[in-house]
mmCIF file of C-alpha atoms in Angstrom:
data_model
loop_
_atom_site.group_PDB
_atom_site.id
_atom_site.type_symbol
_atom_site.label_atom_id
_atom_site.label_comp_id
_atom_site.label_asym_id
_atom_site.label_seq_id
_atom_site.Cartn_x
_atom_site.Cartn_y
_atom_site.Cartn_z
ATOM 1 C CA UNK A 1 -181.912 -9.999 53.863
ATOM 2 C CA UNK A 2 -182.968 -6.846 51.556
ATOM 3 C CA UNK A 3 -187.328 -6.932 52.137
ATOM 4 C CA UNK A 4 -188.578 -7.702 48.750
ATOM 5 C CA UNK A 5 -191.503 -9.511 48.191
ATOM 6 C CA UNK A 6 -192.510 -10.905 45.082
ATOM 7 C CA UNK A 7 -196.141 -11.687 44.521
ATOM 8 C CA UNK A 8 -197.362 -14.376 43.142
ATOM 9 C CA UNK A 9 -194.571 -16.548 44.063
ATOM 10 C CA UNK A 10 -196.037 -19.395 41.797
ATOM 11 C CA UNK A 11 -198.930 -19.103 38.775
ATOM 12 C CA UNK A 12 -200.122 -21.138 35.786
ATOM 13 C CA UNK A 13 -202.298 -19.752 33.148
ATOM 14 C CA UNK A 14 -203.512 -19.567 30.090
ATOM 15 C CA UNK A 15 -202.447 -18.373 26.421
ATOM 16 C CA UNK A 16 -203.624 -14.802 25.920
ATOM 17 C CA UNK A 17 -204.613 -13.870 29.017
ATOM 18 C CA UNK A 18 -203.210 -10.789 30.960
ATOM 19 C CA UNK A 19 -200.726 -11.642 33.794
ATOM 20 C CA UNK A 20 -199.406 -9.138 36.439
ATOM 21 C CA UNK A 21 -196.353 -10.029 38.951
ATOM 22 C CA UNK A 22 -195.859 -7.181 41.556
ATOM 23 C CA UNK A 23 -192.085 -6.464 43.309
ATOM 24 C CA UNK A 24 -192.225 -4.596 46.475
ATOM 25 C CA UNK A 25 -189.198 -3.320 48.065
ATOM 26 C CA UNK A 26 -189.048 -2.018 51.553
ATOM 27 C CA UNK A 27 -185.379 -0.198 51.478
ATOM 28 C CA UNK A 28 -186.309 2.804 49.557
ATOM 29 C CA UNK A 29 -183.727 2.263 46.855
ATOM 30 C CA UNK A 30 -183.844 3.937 43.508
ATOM 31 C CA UNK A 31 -183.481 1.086 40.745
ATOM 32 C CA UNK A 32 -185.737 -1.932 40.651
ATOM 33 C CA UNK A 33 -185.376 -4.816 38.142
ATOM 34 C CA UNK A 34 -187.342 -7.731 36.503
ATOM 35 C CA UNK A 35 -184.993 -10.037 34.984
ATOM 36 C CA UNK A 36 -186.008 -13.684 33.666
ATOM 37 C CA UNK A 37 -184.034 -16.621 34.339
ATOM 38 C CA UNK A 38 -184.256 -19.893 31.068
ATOM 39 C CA UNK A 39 -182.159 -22.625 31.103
ATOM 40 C CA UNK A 40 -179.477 -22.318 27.895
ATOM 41 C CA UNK A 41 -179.944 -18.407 28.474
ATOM 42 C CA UNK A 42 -179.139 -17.769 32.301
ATOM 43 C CA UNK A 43 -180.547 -14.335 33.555
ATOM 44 C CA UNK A 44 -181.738 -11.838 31.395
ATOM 45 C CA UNK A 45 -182.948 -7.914 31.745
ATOM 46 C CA UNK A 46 -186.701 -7.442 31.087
ATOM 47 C CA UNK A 47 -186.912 -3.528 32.398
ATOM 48 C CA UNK A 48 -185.844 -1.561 34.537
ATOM 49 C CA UNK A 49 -186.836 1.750 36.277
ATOM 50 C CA UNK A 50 -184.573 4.171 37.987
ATOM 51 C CA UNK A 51 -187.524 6.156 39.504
ATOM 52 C CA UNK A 52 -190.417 6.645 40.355
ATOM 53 C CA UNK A 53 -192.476 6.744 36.573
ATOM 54 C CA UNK A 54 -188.741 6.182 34.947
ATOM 55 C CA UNK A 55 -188.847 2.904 33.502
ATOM 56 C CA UNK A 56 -186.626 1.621 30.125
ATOM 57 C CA UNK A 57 -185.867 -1.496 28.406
ATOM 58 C CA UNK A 58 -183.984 -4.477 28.916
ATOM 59 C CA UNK A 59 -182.672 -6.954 26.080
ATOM 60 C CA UNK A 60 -185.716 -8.749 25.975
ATOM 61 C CA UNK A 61 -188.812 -6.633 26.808
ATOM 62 C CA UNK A 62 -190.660 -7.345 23.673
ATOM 63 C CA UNK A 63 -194.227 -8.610 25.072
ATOM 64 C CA UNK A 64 -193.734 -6.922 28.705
ATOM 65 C CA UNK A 65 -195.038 -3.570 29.966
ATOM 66 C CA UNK A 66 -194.139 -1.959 33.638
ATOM 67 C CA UNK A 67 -194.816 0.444 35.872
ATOM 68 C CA UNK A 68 -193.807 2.293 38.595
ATOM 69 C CA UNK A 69 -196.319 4.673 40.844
ATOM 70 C CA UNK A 70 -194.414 4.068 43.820
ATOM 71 C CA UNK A 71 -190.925 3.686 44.861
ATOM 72 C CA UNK A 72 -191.520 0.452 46.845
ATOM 73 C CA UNK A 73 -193.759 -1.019 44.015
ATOM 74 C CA UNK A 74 -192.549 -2.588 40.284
ATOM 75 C CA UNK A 75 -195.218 -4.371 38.465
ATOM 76 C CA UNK A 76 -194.532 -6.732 35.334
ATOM 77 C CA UNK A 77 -197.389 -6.989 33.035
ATOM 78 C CA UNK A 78 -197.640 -9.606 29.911
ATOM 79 C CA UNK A 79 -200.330 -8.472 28.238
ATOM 80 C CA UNK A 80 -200.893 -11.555 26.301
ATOM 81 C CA UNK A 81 -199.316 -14.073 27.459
ATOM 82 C CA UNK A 82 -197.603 -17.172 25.737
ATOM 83 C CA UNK A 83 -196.065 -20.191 26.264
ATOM 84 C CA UNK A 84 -192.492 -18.911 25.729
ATOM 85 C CA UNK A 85 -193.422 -16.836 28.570
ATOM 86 C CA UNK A 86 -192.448 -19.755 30.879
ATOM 87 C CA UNK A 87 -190.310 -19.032 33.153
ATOM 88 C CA UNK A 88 -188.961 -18.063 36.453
ATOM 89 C CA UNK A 89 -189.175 -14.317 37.139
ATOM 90 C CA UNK A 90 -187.187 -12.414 39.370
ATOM 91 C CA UNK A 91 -187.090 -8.862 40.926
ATOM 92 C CA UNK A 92 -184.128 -7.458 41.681
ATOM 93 C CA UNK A 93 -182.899 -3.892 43.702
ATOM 94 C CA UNK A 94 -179.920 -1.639 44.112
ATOM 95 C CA UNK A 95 -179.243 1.595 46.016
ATOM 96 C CA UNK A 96 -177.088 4.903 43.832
ATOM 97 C CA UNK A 97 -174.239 4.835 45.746
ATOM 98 C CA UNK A 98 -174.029 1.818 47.620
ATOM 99 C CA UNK A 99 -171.680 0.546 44.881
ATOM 100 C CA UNK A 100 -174.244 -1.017 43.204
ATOM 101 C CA UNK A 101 -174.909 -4.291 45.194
ATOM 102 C CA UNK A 102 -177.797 -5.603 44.172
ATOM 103 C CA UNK A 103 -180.677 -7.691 45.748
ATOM 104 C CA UNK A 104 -182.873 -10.649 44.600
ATOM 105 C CA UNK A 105 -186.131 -11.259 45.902
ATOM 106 C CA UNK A 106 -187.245 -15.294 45.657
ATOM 107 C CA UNK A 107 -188.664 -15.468 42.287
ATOM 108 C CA UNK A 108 -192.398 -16.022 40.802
ATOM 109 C CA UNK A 109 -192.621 -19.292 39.013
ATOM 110 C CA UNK A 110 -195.033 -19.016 36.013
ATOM 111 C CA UNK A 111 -196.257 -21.265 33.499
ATOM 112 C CA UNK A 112 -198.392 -20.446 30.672
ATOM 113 C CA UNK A 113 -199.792 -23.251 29.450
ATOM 114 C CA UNK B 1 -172.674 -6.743 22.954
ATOM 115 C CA UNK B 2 -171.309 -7.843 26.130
ATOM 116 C CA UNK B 3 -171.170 -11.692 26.788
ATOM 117 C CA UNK B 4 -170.222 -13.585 29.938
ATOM 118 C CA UNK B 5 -169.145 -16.721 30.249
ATOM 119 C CA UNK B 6 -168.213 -19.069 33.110
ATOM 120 C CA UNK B 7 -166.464 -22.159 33.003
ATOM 121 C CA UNK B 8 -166.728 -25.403 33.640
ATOM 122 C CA UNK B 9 -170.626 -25.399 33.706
ATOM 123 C CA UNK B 10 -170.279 -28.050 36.936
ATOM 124 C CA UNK B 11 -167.749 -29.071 39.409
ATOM 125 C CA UNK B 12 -167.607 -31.598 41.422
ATOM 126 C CA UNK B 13 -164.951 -31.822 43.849
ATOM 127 C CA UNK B 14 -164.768 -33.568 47.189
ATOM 128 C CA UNK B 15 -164.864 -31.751 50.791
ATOM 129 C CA UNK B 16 -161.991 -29.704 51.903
ATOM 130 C CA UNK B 17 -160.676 -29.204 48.718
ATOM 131 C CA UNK B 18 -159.815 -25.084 47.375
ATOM 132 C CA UNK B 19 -161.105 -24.412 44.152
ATOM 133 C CA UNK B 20 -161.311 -21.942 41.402
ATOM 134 C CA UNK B 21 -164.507 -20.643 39.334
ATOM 135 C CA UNK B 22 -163.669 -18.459 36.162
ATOM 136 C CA UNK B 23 -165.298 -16.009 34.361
ATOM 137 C CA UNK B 24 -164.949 -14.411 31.382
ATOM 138 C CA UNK B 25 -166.372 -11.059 29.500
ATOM 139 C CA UNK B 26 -165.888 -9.694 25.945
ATOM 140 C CA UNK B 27 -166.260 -6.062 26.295
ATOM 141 C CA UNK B 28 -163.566 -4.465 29.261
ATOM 142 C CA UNK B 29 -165.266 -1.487 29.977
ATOM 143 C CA UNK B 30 -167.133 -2.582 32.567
ATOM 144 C CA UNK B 31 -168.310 -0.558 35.823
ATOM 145 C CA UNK B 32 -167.874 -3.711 38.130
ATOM 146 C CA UNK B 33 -168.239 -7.500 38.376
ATOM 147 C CA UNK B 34 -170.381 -9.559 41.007
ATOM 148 C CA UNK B 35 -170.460 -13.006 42.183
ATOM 149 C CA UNK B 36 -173.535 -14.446 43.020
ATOM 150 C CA UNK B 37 -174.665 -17.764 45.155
ATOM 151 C CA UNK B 38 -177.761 -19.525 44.153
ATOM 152 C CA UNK B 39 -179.298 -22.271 45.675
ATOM 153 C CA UNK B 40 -182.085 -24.291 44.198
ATOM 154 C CA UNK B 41 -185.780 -23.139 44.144
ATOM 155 C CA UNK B 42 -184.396 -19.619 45.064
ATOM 156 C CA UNK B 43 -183.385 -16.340 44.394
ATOM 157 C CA UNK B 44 -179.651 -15.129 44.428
ATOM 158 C CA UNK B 45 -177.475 -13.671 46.961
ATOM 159 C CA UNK B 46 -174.760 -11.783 46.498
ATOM 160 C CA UNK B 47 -171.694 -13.052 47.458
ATOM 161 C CA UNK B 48 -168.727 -10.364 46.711
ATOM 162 C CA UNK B 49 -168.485 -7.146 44.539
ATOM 163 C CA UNK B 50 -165.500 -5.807 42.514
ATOM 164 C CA UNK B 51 -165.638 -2.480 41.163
ATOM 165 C CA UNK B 52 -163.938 -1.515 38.230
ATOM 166 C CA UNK B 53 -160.816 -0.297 39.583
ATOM 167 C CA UNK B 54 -160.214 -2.714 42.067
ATOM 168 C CA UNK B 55 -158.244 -5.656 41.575
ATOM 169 C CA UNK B 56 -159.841 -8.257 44.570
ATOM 170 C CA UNK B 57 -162.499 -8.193 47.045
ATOM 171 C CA UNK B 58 -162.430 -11.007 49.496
ATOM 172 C CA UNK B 59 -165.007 -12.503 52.387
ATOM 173 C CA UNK B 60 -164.597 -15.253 54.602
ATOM 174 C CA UNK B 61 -163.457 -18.365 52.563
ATOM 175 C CA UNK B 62 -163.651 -16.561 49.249
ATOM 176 C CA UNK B 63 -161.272 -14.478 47.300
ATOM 177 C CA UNK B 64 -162.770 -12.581 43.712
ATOM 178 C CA UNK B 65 -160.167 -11.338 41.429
ATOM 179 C CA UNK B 66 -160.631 -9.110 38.502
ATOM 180 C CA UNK B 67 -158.363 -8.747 35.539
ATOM 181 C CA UNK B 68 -160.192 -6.231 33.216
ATOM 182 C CA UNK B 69 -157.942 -5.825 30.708
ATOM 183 C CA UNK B 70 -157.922 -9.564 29.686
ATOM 184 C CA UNK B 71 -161.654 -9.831 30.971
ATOM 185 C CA UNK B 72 -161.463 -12.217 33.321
ATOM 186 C CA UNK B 73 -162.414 -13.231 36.638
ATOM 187 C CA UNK B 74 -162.081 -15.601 39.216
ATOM 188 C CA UNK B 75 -163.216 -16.522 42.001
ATOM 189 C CA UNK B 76 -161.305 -18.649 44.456
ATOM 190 C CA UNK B 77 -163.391 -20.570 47.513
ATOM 191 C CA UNK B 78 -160.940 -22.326 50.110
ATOM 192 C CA UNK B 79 -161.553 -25.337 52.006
ATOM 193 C CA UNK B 80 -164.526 -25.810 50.535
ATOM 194 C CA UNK B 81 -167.513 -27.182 52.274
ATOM 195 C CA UNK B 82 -170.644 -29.073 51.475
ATOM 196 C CA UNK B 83 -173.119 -26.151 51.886
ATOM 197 C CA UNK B 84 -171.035 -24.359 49.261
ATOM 198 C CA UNK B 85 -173.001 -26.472 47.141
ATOM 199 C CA UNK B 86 -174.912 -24.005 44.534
ATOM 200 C CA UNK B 87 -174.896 -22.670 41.870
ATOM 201 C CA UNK B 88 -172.392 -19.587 41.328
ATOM 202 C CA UNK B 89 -172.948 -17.305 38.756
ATOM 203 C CA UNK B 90 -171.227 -13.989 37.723
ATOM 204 C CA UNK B 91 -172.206 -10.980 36.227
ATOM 205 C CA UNK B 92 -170.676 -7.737 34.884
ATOM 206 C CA UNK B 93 -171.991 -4.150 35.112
ATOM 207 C CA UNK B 94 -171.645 -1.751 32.229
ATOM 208 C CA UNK B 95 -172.824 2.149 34.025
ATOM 209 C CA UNK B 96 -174.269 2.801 37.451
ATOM 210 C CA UNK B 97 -177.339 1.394 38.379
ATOM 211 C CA UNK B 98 -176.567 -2.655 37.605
ATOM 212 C CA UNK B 99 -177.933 -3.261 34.286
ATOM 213 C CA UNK B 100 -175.933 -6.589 35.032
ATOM 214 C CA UNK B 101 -175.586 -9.462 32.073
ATOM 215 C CA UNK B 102 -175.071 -12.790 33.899
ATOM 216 C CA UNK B 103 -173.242 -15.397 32.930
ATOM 217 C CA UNK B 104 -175.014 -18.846 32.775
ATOM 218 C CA UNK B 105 -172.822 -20.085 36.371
ATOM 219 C CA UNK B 106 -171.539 -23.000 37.207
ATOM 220 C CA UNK B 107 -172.685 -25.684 39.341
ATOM 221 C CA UNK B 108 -170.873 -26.777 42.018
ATOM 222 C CA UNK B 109 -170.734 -29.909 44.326
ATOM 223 C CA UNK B 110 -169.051 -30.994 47.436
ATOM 224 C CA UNK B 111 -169.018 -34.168 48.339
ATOM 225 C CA UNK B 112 -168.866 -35.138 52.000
#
């Protein structure tokens, strides 16, 4: 199994406040991912970051910030959070070169409530 | 904007039986396809990878074609067992680096 951990694996809180999930890796591979995963909607890309300080968007990213000081680190931030915030976030990572296979860590289960 | 979709949304089918998952994508140009395995409560695994100009990557009991120019998929799981029981989804890969949309997988059964 590819060593991610995803931390906190489960979290309720409240409207508006600030939540932080974290995504460490521990194969040293270039591109790290936060996708969320909705019933009706399947998987979908948050951001992304293909380096160290090299982050972009995904197709929904509207409400979500991340960063990147470290290769083995990925942090999701919701600023503010809200209830369609629900949802069941995973981390994902791939290697350049490795034909792209990509890895899934277990997922962080929050509820804003 | 590329859109995956995978048919039937379940299956049930009894143990021992071969069956066939498809998949389907609007936009061709595609960098490569993978199947994924997920079981509940987790996260997913990756179960075979096509790349663009490949036509079939197989492993074990399972068998992934890729037809790009009609944007389709399949994947093909033999003698199927009841720990194949998951949820299988697919998703496509536009450039290098996986930006991967997903298709919403099926759910599949096997009954002892």
């Amino acid at each position: 199994d590819a060593g991610i951990t995803q931390s906190p694996r489960h979290k309720v809180t409240e409207t508006g406040t600030p939540v932080t999930l974290r995504c460490h890796q521990t194969e040293n591979h270039r591109y790290m991912y936060w996708y969320r995963q909705d019933p009706g909607h399947g998987l979908r890309l948050i951001h992304y970051s293909y380096g160290v300080k090299d982050t972009d968007k995904g197709e929904v990213s509207d409400g979500y910030s991340v960063s990147r000081s470290k290769t083995e680190d990925f942090l999701l931030t919701l600023e503010s959070a809200t209830s369609s915030q629900t949802s069941v976030y995973f981390c994902a990572i791939s290697a350049e070169g490795s034909g792209n296979t990509i890895y899934f860590g277990e997922g962080s289960w929050l509820t804003v409530v | 904007k590329q859109e995956v979709t995978q048919i039937p949304a379940a299956l049930s089918v009894p143990e021992g039986e071969n069956l066939v998952l498809n998949c389907s994508f609007t936009d061709s140009a595609i960098y490569n396809l993978q199947w994924f395995r997920q079981d509940p409560g987790k996260g997913l695994t990756s179960l075979l990878l096509i790349q663009s100009s490949q036509r079939e990557q197989t492993s074990g009991r399972l068998n992934a074609s890729l037809d790009k120019s009609s944007g389709r998929s399949t994947l093909y799981i033999a003698a199927s067992q009841p720990g194949d029981s998951a949820t299988y989804l697919c998703a496509v890969g536009k450039t290098s680096g996986s930006r991967l949309t997903f298709g919403e997988g099926t759910q599949l059964t096997v009954n002892p």
